[in-house]
mmCIF file of C-alpha atoms in Angstrom:
data_model
loop_
_atom_site.group_PDB
_atom_site.id
_atom_site.type_symbol
_atom_site.label_atom_id
_atom_site.label_comp_id
_atom_site.label_asym_id
_atom_site.label_seq_id
_atom_site.Cartn_x
_atom_site.Cartn_y
_atom_site.Cartn_z
ATOM 1 C CA UNK T 1 6.730 -27.974 -8.385
ATOM 2 C CA UNK T 2 5.123 -29.140 -11.656
ATOM 3 C CA UNK T 3 7.307 -29.710 -14.747
ATOM 4 C CA UNK T 4 5.491 -26.995 -16.693
ATOM 5 C CA UNK T 5 5.215 -23.395 -15.476
ATOM 6 C CA UNK T 6 2.036 -22.645 -13.562
ATOM 7 C CA UNK T 7 -0.420 -20.685 -15.696
ATOM 8 C CA UNK T 8 -1.427 -17.864 -13.401
ATOM 9 C CA UNK T 9 -3.917 -15.083 -14.084
ATOM 10 C CA UNK T 10 -3.429 -11.956 -11.959
ATOM 11 C CA UNK T 11 -6.402 -9.594 -11.877
ATOM 12 C CA UNK T 12 -5.784 -5.878 -11.271
ATOM 13 C CA UNK T 13 -7.994 -3.254 -12.826
ATOM 14 C CA UNK T 14 -5.581 -0.461 -13.697
ATOM 15 C CA UNK T 15 -2.014 0.731 -13.346
ATOM 16 C CA UNK T 16 -1.053 3.613 -11.086
ATOM 17 C CA UNK T 17 2.753 4.000 -10.957
ATOM 18 C CA UNK T 18 2.480 5.479 -7.449
ATOM 19 C CA UNK T 19 0.229 2.688 -6.165
ATOM 20 C CA UNK T 20 1.518 0.153 -3.664
ATOM 21 C CA UNK T 21 -0.570 -2.720 -5.062
ATOM 22 C CA UNK T 22 0.698 -2.036 -8.557
ATOM 23 C CA UNK T 23 4.288 -2.013 -7.367
ATOM 24 C CA UNK T 24 3.703 -5.338 -5.633
ATOM 25 C CA UNK T 25 2.272 -6.867 -8.819
ATOM 26 C CA UNK T 26 5.162 -5.559 -10.935
ATOM 27 C CA UNK T 27 7.736 -6.925 -8.479
ATOM 28 C CA UNK T 28 5.918 -10.231 -8.142
ATOM 29 C CA UNK T 29 5.773 -10.702 -11.917
ATOM 30 C CA UNK T 30 9.520 -10.102 -12.190
ATOM 31 C CA UNK T 31 10.293 -12.411 -9.259
ATOM 32 C CA UNK T 32 8.066 -15.236 -10.570
ATOM 33 C CA UNK T 33 9.592 -15.248 -14.063
ATOM 34 C CA UNK T 34 10.478 -18.771 -15.184
ATOM 35 C CA UNK T 35 8.489 -20.742 -12.646
ATOM 36 C CA UNK T 36 5.144 -19.093 -13.341
ATOM 37 C CA UNK T 37 3.581 -17.991 -16.624
ATOM 38 C CA UNK T 38 1.734 -14.801 -15.779
ATOM 39 C CA UNK T 39 -1.187 -13.219 -17.597
ATOM 40 C CA UNK T 40 -2.333 -9.872 -16.254
ATOM 41 C CA UNK T 41 -6.090 -9.330 -16.578
ATOM 42 C CA UNK T 42 -6.585 -5.575 -16.573
ATOM 43 C CA UNK T 43 -8.185 -2.493 -18.077
ATOM 44 C CA UNK T 44 -4.785 -0.879 -18.628
ATOM 45 C CA UNK T 45 -1.238 -1.419 -17.428
ATOM 46 C CA UNK T 46 2.266 -0.192 -18.081
ATOM 47 C CA UNK T 47 4.000 -2.437 -20.625
ATOM 48 C CA UNK T 48 6.527 -4.665 -18.914
ATOM 49 C CA UNK T 49 8.523 -7.737 -19.862
ATOM 50 C CA UNK T 50 7.697 -11.032 -18.171
ATOM 51 C CA UNK T 51 3.957 -11.285 -18.706
ATOM 52 C CA UNK T 52 1.231 -11.023 -21.270
ATOM 53 C CA UNK T 53 -1.935 -9.041 -20.747
ATOM 54 C CA UNK T 54 -5.593 -9.789 -21.274
ATOM 55 C CA UNK T 55 -7.444 -6.514 -21.664
ATOM 56 C CA UNK T 56 -10.882 -6.241 -20.081
ATOM 57 C CA UNK T 57 -12.190 -2.726 -20.602
ATOM 58 C CA UNK T 58 -15.999 -2.586 -20.820
ATOM 59 C CA UNK T 59 -17.805 0.746 -21.083
ATOM 60 C CA UNK T 60 -18.895 2.408 -17.843
ATOM 61 C CA UNK T 61 -20.211 5.638 -16.366
ATOM 62 C CA UNK T 62 -19.429 6.323 -12.721
ATOM 63 C CA UNK T 63 -17.414 4.428 -10.128
ATOM 64 C CA UNK T 64 -19.978 1.761 -9.194
ATOM 65 C CA UNK T 65 -20.609 0.842 -12.831
ATOM 66 C CA UNK T 66 -16.829 0.802 -13.372
ATOM 67 C CA UNK T 67 -16.294 -1.778 -10.625
ATOM 68 C CA UNK T 68 -19.326 -3.881 -11.567
ATOM 69 C CA UNK T 69 -18.564 -3.913 -15.300
ATOM 70 C CA UNK T 70 -14.948 -4.907 -14.740
ATOM 71 C CA UNK T 71 -15.918 -7.741 -12.383
ATOM 72 C CA UNK T 72 -18.453 -9.032 -14.894
ATOM 73 C CA UNK T 73 -15.991 -8.695 -17.774
ATOM 74 C CA UNK T 74 -13.282 -10.581 -15.877
ATOM 75 C CA UNK T 75 -15.662 -13.463 -15.122
ATOM 76 C CA UNK T 76 -16.474 -13.761 -18.816
ATOM 77 C CA UNK T 77 -12.837 -13.484 -19.928
ATOM 78 C CA UNK T 78 -11.666 -16.172 -17.501
ATOM 79 C CA UNK T 79 -14.418 -18.652 -18.302
ATOM 80 C CA UNK T 80 -12.740 -21.524 -20.142
ATOM 81 C CA UNK T 81 -9.410 -19.663 -20.466
ATOM 82 C CA UNK T 82 -7.480 -22.619 -19.028
ATOM 83 C CA UNK T 83 -5.567 -20.961 -16.202
ATOM 84 C CA UNK T 84 -4.283 -23.181 -13.400
ATOM 85 C CA UNK T 85 -4.954 -20.487 -10.821
ATOM 86 C CA UNK T 86 -6.610 -17.078 -10.732
ATOM 87 C CA UNK T 87 -5.200 -14.583 -8.240
ATOM 88 C CA UNK T 88 -7.259 -11.424 -7.872
ATOM 89 C CA UNK T 89 -6.190 -8.104 -6.418
ATOM 90 C CA UNK T 90 -9.738 -6.806 -6.816
ATOM 91 C CA UNK T 91 -12.842 -7.806 -4.835
ATOM 92 C CA UNK T 92 -14.041 -10.290 -7.471
ATOM 93 C CA UNK T 93 -15.432 -13.672 -6.441
ATOM 94 C CA UNK T 94 -14.270 -15.692 -9.481
ATOM 95 C CA UNK T 95 -10.777 -16.340 -8.102
ATOM 96 C CA UNK T 96 -8.870 -19.113 -6.376
ATOM 97 C CA UNK T 97 -6.715 -16.699 -4.408
ATOM 98 C CA UNK T 98 -7.278 -13.155 -3.312
ATOM 99 C CA UNK T 99 -4.445 -10.882 -2.245
ATOM 100 C CA UNK T 100 -5.877 -8.524 0.341
ATOM 101 C CA UNK T 101 -3.458 -5.738 -0.504
ATOM 102 C CA UNK T 102 -6.197 -3.158 -0.022
ATOM 103 C CA UNK T 103 -7.073 -4.571 3.378
ATOM 104 C CA UNK T 104 -10.628 -4.997 4.640
ATOM 105 C CA UNK T 105 -13.119 -2.364 3.505
ATOM 106 C CA UNK T 106 -15.203 -2.745 6.670
ATOM 107 C CA UNK T 107 -12.150 -1.953 8.776
ATOM 108 C CA UNK T 108 -11.215 1.002 6.589
ATOM 109 C CA UNK T 109 -14.682 2.515 7.013
ATOM 110 C CA UNK T 110 -14.520 1.976 10.778
ATOM 111 C CA UNK T 111 -11.208 3.826 10.944
ATOM 112 C CA UNK T 112 -12.333 6.614 8.644
ATOM 113 C CA UNK T 113 -15.391 7.334 10.770
ATOM 114 C CA UNK T 114 -13.072 8.243 13.637
ATOM 115 C CA UNK T 115 -12.062 11.513 11.995
ATOM 116 C CA UNK T 116 -15.458 12.496 10.545
ATOM 117 C CA UNK T 117 -18.253 14.570 12.020
ATOM 118 C CA UNK T 118 -21.915 13.438 12.031
ATOM 119 C CA UNK T 119 -22.770 14.893 8.609
ATOM 120 C CA UNK T 120 -19.662 13.453 6.975
ATOM 121 C CA UNK T 121 -20.416 10.050 8.489
ATOM 122 C CA UNK T 122 -23.898 10.235 7.039
ATOM 123 C CA UNK T 123 -22.444 11.077 3.639
ATOM 124 C CA UNK T 124 -20.138 8.086 3.954
ATOM 125 C CA UNK T 125 -23.121 5.819 4.627
ATOM 126 C CA UNK T 126 -25.043 7.138 1.601
ATOM 127 C CA UNK T 127 -22.099 6.660 -0.779
ATOM 128 C CA UNK T 128 -23.152 3.845 -3.160
ATOM 129 C CA UNK T 129 -19.541 2.857 -3.899
ATOM 130 C CA UNK T 130 -19.057 1.800 -0.281
ATOM 131 C CA UNK T 131 -22.218 -0.304 -0.369
ATOM 132 C CA UNK T 132 -20.968 -1.978 -3.548
ATOM 133 C CA UNK T 133 -17.531 -2.622 -2.005
ATOM 134 C CA UNK T 134 -19.045 -4.121 1.155
ATOM 135 C CA UNK T 135 -21.315 -6.410 -0.863
ATOM 136 C CA UNK T 136 -18.460 -7.453 -3.169
ATOM 137 C CA UNK T 137 -16.230 -8.112 -0.158
ATOM 138 C CA UNK T 138 -18.846 -10.335 1.487
ATOM 139 C CA UNK T 139 -19.446 -12.241 -1.749
ATOM 140 C CA UNK T 140 -15.698 -12.763 -2.210
ATOM 141 C CA UNK T 141 -14.961 -14.027 1.296
ATOM 142 C CA UNK T 142 -17.959 -16.367 1.350
ATOM 143 C CA UNK T 143 -17.297 -17.736 -2.155
ATOM 144 C CA UNK T 144 -16.884 -21.540 -2.265
ATOM 145 C CA UNK T 145 -14.246 -21.072 -4.971
ATOM 146 C CA UNK T 146 -11.933 -18.982 -2.778
ATOM 147 C CA UNK T 147 -9.252 -21.293 -1.419
ATOM 148 C CA UNK T 148 -6.718 -18.922 0.110
ATOM 149 C CA UNK T 149 -6.229 -15.269 0.968
ATOM 150 C CA UNK T 150 -2.773 -13.749 0.768
ATOM 151 C CA UNK T 151 -2.425 -11.191 3.558
ATOM 152 C CA UNK T 152 0.386 -8.648 3.372
ATOM 153 C CA UNK T 153 0.418 -8.226 7.149
ATOM 154 C CA UNK T 154 -0.637 -9.998 10.300
ATOM 155 C CA UNK T 155 -2.964 -7.062 10.897
ATOM 156 C CA UNK T 156 -4.987 -7.895 7.794
ATOM 157 C CA UNK T 157 -5.113 -11.564 8.757
ATOM 158 C CA UNK T 158 -6.516 -10.661 12.171
ATOM 159 C CA UNK T 159 -9.110 -8.355 10.576
ATOM 160 C CA UNK T 160 -10.309 -11.074 8.204
ATOM 161 C CA UNK T 161 -10.730 -13.469 11.101
ATOM 162 C CA UNK T 162 -12.606 -10.796 13.045
ATOM 163 C CA UNK T 163 -14.974 -9.619 10.306
ATOM 164 C CA UNK T 164 -15.528 -12.840 8.338
ATOM 165 C CA UNK T 165 -14.456 -15.691 10.604
ATOM 166 C CA UNK T 166 -12.034 -17.085 8.027
ATOM 167 C CA UNK T 167 -9.934 -19.961 9.399
ATOM 168 C CA UNK T 168 -6.168 -19.791 9.836
ATOM 169 C CA UNK T 169 -5.483 -22.396 7.150
ATOM 170 C CA UNK T 170 -6.984 -20.167 4.449
ATOM 171 C CA UNK T 171 -5.075 -17.048 5.503
ATOM 172 C CA UNK T 172 -1.405 -16.786 4.494
ATOM 173 C CA UNK T 173 0.778 -13.871 5.545
ATOM 174 C CA UNK T 174 3.274 -13.196 2.766
ATOM 175 C CA UNK T 175 5.112 -9.909 3.136
ATOM 176 C CA UNK T 176 6.109 -7.997 0.033
ATOM 177 C CA UNK T 177 9.697 -8.275 -1.138
ATOM 178 C CA UNK T 178 12.053 -5.334 -1.571
ATOM 179 C CA UNK T 179 15.259 -5.162 -3.614
ATOM 180 C CA UNK T 180 17.730 -3.949 -1.004
ATOM 181 C CA UNK T 181 20.362 -3.294 -3.663
ATOM 182 C CA UNK T 182 18.113 -1.069 -5.763
ATOM 183 C CA UNK T 183 16.981 0.718 -2.599
ATOM 184 C CA UNK T 184 20.094 1.325 -0.534
ATOM 185 C CA UNK T 185 21.430 4.161 1.632
ATOM 186 C CA UNK T 186 24.356 4.669 -0.726
ATOM 187 C CA UNK T 187 22.184 5.114 -3.807
ATOM 188 C CA UNK T 188 19.534 7.106 -2.009
ATOM 189 C CA UNK T 189 21.976 9.603 -0.525
ATOM 190 C CA UNK T 190 24.049 10.140 -3.652
ATOM 191 C CA UNK T 191 22.180 13.385 -4.360
ATOM 192 C CA UNK T 192 21.331 14.301 -0.763
ATOM 193 C CA UNK T 193 23.090 17.679 -0.726
ATOM 194 C CA UNK T 194 21.872 18.624 -4.206
ATOM 195 C CA UNK T 195 18.270 17.747 -3.355
ATOM 196 C CA UNK T 196 18.400 19.796 -0.160
ATOM 197 C CA UNK T 197 19.914 22.759 -1.961
ATOM 198 C CA UNK T 198 17.104 22.538 -4.502
ATOM 199 C CA UNK T 199 14.590 23.168 -1.702
ATOM 200 C CA UNK T 200 16.751 25.539 0.324
ATOM 201 C CA UNK T 201 17.203 23.095 3.221
ATOM 202 C CA UNK T 202 20.359 23.196 5.339
ATOM 203 C CA UNK T 203 22.544 20.054 5.434
ATOM 204 C CA UNK T 204 22.088 19.618 9.199
ATOM 205 C CA UNK T 205 18.328 20.273 9.297
ATOM 206 C CA UNK T 206 16.026 17.405 10.274
ATOM 207 C CA UNK T 207 13.838 16.427 7.305
ATOM 208 C CA UNK T 208 10.818 14.119 7.397
ATOM 209 C CA UNK T 209 9.481 12.665 4.153
ATOM 210 C CA UNK T 210 5.873 11.748 3.528
ATOM 211 C CA UNK T 211 5.500 9.563 0.413
ATOM 212 C CA UNK T 212 2.176 8.470 -1.067
ATOM 213 C CA UNK T 213 -1.023 9.432 -2.798
ATOM 214 C CA UNK T 214 -4.336 9.744 -0.968
ATOM 215 C CA UNK T 215 -3.411 12.452 1.539
ATOM 216 C CA UNK T 216 -6.554 12.054 3.659
ATOM 217 C CA UNK T 217 -6.167 8.332 4.288
ATOM 218 C CA UNK T 218 -2.412 8.402 4.744
ATOM 219 C CA UNK T 219 -2.337 11.200 7.273
ATOM 220 C CA UNK T 220 -0.974 14.402 5.758
ATOM 221 C CA UNK T 221 -3.233 16.435 8.077
ATOM 222 C CA UNK T 222 -1.655 14.703 11.088
ATOM 223 C CA UNK T 223 1.818 15.310 9.632
ATOM 224 C CA UNK T 224 1.115 19.033 9.423
ATOM 225 C CA UNK T 225 -0.497 19.280 12.863
ATOM 226 C CA UNK T 226 2.411 17.390 14.447
ATOM 227 C CA UNK T 227 5.022 19.525 12.700
ATOM 228 C CA UNK T 228 3.313 22.702 13.877
ATOM 229 C CA UNK T 229 2.978 21.461 17.461
ATOM 230 C CA UNK T 230 6.623 20.344 17.545
ATOM 231 C CA UNK T 231 7.958 23.810 16.722
ATOM 232 C CA UNK T 232 11.617 24.166 15.810
ATOM 233 C CA UNK T 233 12.976 24.029 12.267
ATOM 234 C CA UNK T 234 12.222 20.436 11.197
ATOM 235 C CA UNK T 235 11.114 20.288 7.556
ATOM 236 C CA UNK T 236 8.467 18.098 5.922
ATOM 237 C CA UNK T 237 8.652 17.072 2.261
ATOM 238 C CA UNK T 238 5.353 15.776 0.878
ATOM 239 C CA UNK T 239 5.946 13.506 -2.127
ATOM 240 C CA UNK T 240 2.810 12.396 -3.932
ATOM 241 C CA UNK T 241 -0.238 13.511 -5.869
ATOM 242 C CA UNK T 242 -3.620 14.403 -4.455
ATOM 243 C CA UNK T 243 -6.369 16.329 -6.220
ATOM 244 C CA UNK T 244 -7.022 18.192 -2.962
ATOM 245 C CA UNK T 245 -3.385 19.126 -2.366
ATOM 246 C CA UNK T 246 -4.252 22.822 -2.153
ATOM 247 C CA UNK T 247 -6.393 22.108 0.896
ATOM 248 C CA UNK T 248 -3.321 20.797 2.716
ATOM 249 C CA UNK T 249 -1.167 23.674 1.497
ATOM 250 C CA UNK T 250 -3.771 26.005 2.982
ATOM 251 C CA UNK T 251 -3.663 24.035 6.237
ATOM 252 C CA UNK T 252 0.121 24.431 6.389
ATOM 253 C CA UNK T 253 -0.255 28.187 5.858
ATOM 254 C CA UNK T 254 -2.951 28.443 8.542
ATOM 255 C CA UNK T 255 -0.675 26.606 10.989
ATOM 256 C CA UNK T 256 2.190 28.986 10.218
ATOM 257 C CA UNK T 257 4.493 26.300 8.834
ATOM 258 C CA UNK T 258 4.222 26.899 5.060
ATOM 259 C CA UNK T 259 7.932 27.747 4.962
ATOM 260 C CA UNK T 260 8.840 24.375 6.485
ATOM 261 C CA UNK T 261 6.607 22.198 4.272
ATOM 262 C CA UNK T 262 7.453 21.364 0.671
ATOM 263 C CA UNK T 263 4.777 19.868 -1.586
ATOM 264 C CA UNK T 264 6.720 18.427 -4.528
ATOM 265 C CA UNK T 265 4.019 16.330 -6.214
ATOM 266 C CA UNK T 266 4.412 12.809 -7.575
ATOM 267 C CA UNK T 267 8.012 11.877 -8.344
ATOM 268 C CA UNK T 268 9.235 9.087 -10.582
ATOM 269 C CA UNK T 269 12.598 8.656 -8.851
ATOM 270 C CA UNK T 270 11.388 8.546 -5.264
ATOM 271 C CA UNK T 271 14.706 7.162 -4.018
ATOM 272 C CA UNK T 272 16.313 10.622 -4.177
ATOM 273 C CA UNK T 273 13.595 11.936 -1.863
ATOM 274 C CA UNK T 274 14.234 9.182 0.661
ATOM 275 C CA UNK T 275 17.915 10.044 0.452
ATOM 276 C CA UNK T 276 17.456 13.715 1.282
ATOM 277 C CA UNK T 277 15.275 12.888 4.298
ATOM 278 C CA UNK T 278 16.097 11.555 7.762
ATOM 279 C CA UNK T 279 12.895 9.608 8.472
ATOM 280 C CA UNK T 280 9.667 8.551 6.783
ATOM 281 C CA UNK T 281 6.546 10.066 8.356
ATOM 282 C CA UNK T 282 3.406 8.086 7.496
ATOM 283 C CA UNK T 283 0.679 8.403 10.167
ATOM 284 C CA UNK T 284 -1.786 6.592 7.933
ATOM 285 C CA UNK T 285 -5.361 6.166 9.100
ATOM 286 C CA UNK T 286 -5.422 2.683 7.554
ATOM 287 C CA UNK T 287 -2.871 0.903 5.387
ATOM 288 C CA UNK T 288 -2.500 -2.902 5.160
ATOM 289 C CA UNK T 289 1.251 -2.581 4.512
ATOM 290 C CA UNK T 290 2.651 0.445 2.681
ATOM 291 C CA UNK T 291 5.410 -0.376 0.208
ATOM 292 C CA UNK T 292 6.940 3.016 0.912
ATOM 293 C CA UNK T 293 7.791 1.795 4.414
ATOM 294 C CA UNK T 294 9.778 -1.109 2.947
ATOM 295 C CA UNK T 295 11.567 1.274 0.587
ATOM 296 C CA UNK T 296 12.336 3.723 3.381
ATOM 297 C CA UNK T 297 13.677 0.987 5.670
ATOM 298 C CA UNK T 298 15.875 -0.253 2.809
ATOM 299 C CA UNK T 299 17.252 3.263 2.323
ATOM 300 C CA UNK T 300 18.161 3.421 6.011
ATOM 301 C CA UNK T 301 15.296 5.625 7.172
ATOM 302 C CA UNK T 302 13.488 5.044 10.461
ATOM 303 C CA UNK T 303 9.712 4.969 10.035
ATOM 304 C CA UNK T 304 7.120 6.907 12.032
ATOM 305 C CA UNK T 305 3.771 5.264 11.403
ATOM 306 C CA UNK T 306 0.431 4.382 12.958
ATOM 307 C CA UNK T 307 -1.049 1.396 14.760
ATOM 308 C CA UNK T 308 -3.370 0.646 11.823
ATOM 309 C CA UNK T 309 -0.462 0.331 9.407
ATOM 310 C CA UNK T 310 0.911 -3.122 8.666
ATOM 311 C CA UNK T 311 4.377 -1.557 8.762
ATOM 312 C CA UNK T 312 3.967 -1.189 12.530
ATOM 313 C CA UNK T 313 4.691 -4.930 12.745
ATOM 314 C CA UNK T 314 8.261 -4.202 11.624
ATOM 315 C CA UNK T 315 8.863 -1.274 13.975
ATOM 316 C CA UNK T 316 10.901 -1.726 17.139
ATOM 317 C CA UNK T 317 10.086 1.337 19.218
ATOM 318 C CA UNK T 318 12.989 3.768 19.406
ATOM 319 C CA UNK T 319 15.297 1.450 17.477
ATOM 320 C CA UNK T 320 14.128 1.627 13.869
ATOM 321 C CA UNK T 321 11.049 3.818 14.200
ATOM 322 C CA UNK T 322 8.043 4.784 16.276
ATOM 323 C CA UNK T 323 4.328 3.894 16.347
ATOM 324 C CA UNK T 324 1.515 6.120 17.560
ATOM 325 C CA UNK T 325 -2.217 6.373 16.916
ATOM 326 C CA UNK T 326 -2.964 7.904 13.513
ATOM 327 C CA UNK T 327 -4.736 10.888 15.080
ATOM 328 C CA UNK T 328 -2.230 11.430 17.911
ATOM 329 C CA UNK T 329 -0.518 14.487 16.477
ATOM 330 C CA UNK T 330 0.683 15.470 19.956
ATOM 331 C CA UNK T 331 2.453 12.131 20.341
ATOM 332 C CA UNK T 332 4.141 12.492 16.966
ATOM 333 C CA UNK T 333 4.994 16.118 17.779
ATOM 334 C CA UNK T 334 6.870 15.016 20.904
ATOM 335 C CA UNK T 335 8.937 12.590 18.829
ATOM 336 C CA UNK T 336 9.789 15.293 16.306
ATOM 337 C CA UNK T 337 10.624 17.895 18.938
ATOM 338 C CA UNK T 338 13.027 15.485 20.641
ATOM 339 C CA UNK T 339 15.074 15.134 17.430
ATOM 340 C CA UNK T 340 15.590 18.610 15.970
ATOM 341 C CA UNK T 341 18.690 17.825 13.883
ATOM 342 C CA UNK T 342 19.498 15.342 11.118
ATOM 343 C CA UNK T 343 22.147 13.743 13.348
ATOM 344 C CA UNK T 344 19.469 12.862 15.896
ATOM 345 C CA UNK T 345 17.894 10.426 13.409
ATOM 346 C CA UNK T 346 21.101 9.039 11.885
ATOM 347 C CA UNK T 347 21.743 6.475 14.626
ATOM 348 C CA UNK T 348 18.605 4.554 13.684
ATOM 349 C CA UNK T 349 19.550 4.042 10.031
ATOM 350 C CA UNK T 350 21.467 0.785 10.362
ATOM 351 C CA UNK T 351 18.690 -0.878 12.371
ATOM 352 C CA UNK T 352 16.122 0.406 9.894
ATOM 353 C CA UNK T 353 17.889 -1.199 6.953
ATOM 354 C CA UNK T 354 18.477 -4.496 8.797
ATOM 355 C CA UNK T 355 14.708 -4.736 9.283
ATOM 356 C CA UNK T 356 13.973 -5.602 5.657
ATOM 357 C CA UNK T 357 17.020 -7.597 4.577
ATOM 358 C CA UNK T 358 15.243 -10.996 4.952
ATOM 359 C CA UNK T 359 12.317 -9.802 2.807
ATOM 360 C CA UNK T 360 13.771 -10.204 -0.662
ATOM 361 C CA UNK T 361 11.804 -10.607 -3.909
ATOM 362 C CA UNK T 362 13.207 -14.140 -4.124
ATOM 363 C CA UNK T 363 11.874 -15.004 -0.653
ATOM 364 C CA UNK T 364 8.473 -13.605 -1.593
ATOM 365 C CA UNK T 365 8.449 -15.561 -4.867
ATOM 366 C CA UNK T 366 9.393 -18.769 -3.054
ATOM 367 C CA UNK T 367 6.462 -18.407 -0.665
ATOM 368 C CA UNK T 368 4.058 -17.549 -3.489
ATOM 369 C CA UNK T 369 5.089 -20.450 -5.715
ATOM 370 C CA UNK T 370 4.981 -22.775 -2.707
ATOM 371 C CA UNK T 371 1.392 -21.704 -2.081
ATOM 372 C CA UNK T 372 0.488 -22.179 -5.754
ATOM 373 C CA UNK T 373 1.975 -25.672 -5.780
ATOM 374 C CA UNK T 374 0.160 -26.561 -2.558
ATOM 375 C CA UNK T 375 -3.202 -25.458 -3.979
ATOM 376 C CA UNK T 376 -2.649 -27.315 -7.256
ATOM 377 C CA UNK T 377 -1.631 -30.484 -5.443
ATOM 378 C CA UNK T 378 -4.734 -30.307 -3.249
ATOM 379 C CA UNK T 379 -6.906 -29.810 -6.329
ATOM 380 C CA UNK T 380 -5.448 -32.906 -8.011
#
């Protein structure tokens, strides 16, 4: 490592407290403190110790202009700024490293088309934001400046090789770190009974928790269809914000399960919601690696997820969770029906927690700083 801290610019457009990428950046900044001097290049972000911010907030109208104006503003702000390395979390070509936390847009579109009818697929094709994202993605991954891509799962690495032919030596799988002391079964379950009483749920009832924003992509419709097909008394608690939440509430009512589904909105202290549940249910259509899976594992919850979720790489079938296709609501229903009580899930908790114990923030920081040092040495 160099004698002086590495001057690192991290590019992320805005802060969403419920966003997985934002939580990764916040944790990475804290973990890198001391060895790396971090400047966050952003439109807006929650104030946090351990970094300084460089605000880039040009005027825009509409989503395409928003993305284009930010990319252009970042390029101008970084020109001559004297950073050792620029690590972008946006599809912007003026970076040394790109963290593919949002995955591959081409793959996301391919997965999304699976659940759309002909007219909806046509609408997807005509959406100018997708055309911009595809062009920006191609420009990024063919940029001569790009020296490494940080992948948060093996799945994303494989997709980048498939779609862009990037070589192994430029693709580094670095899993996110999770503080297993902050997220622990003991802390999570401290208010288990009180939380269940709040929603009128019996202590012995099986409870599945969905956590996340973006209900369409992350599979709330599949959650509801599976719960309805499973029958019984299993409850589902949906934690997260979505502007179309009423659509899913209507779906629950149409399926006859409104009394077993609780939409509680976005929650600041999500740990209590893990603690009152028995498993995390995240049949996401596409997710490079959801941080909520790490948090759930740490809290001793088995994880039910999909094949196009990076978290599937951590699942050992029947031991710490289950993996099915994102649209296989019948497959998920069978899993739910086979475990109608909270006690039926409890035996998987210890294995679930053991899954993430090696993936500490310190281990993540060590791999990141090792990569930074390697790139700087090669440059010299």
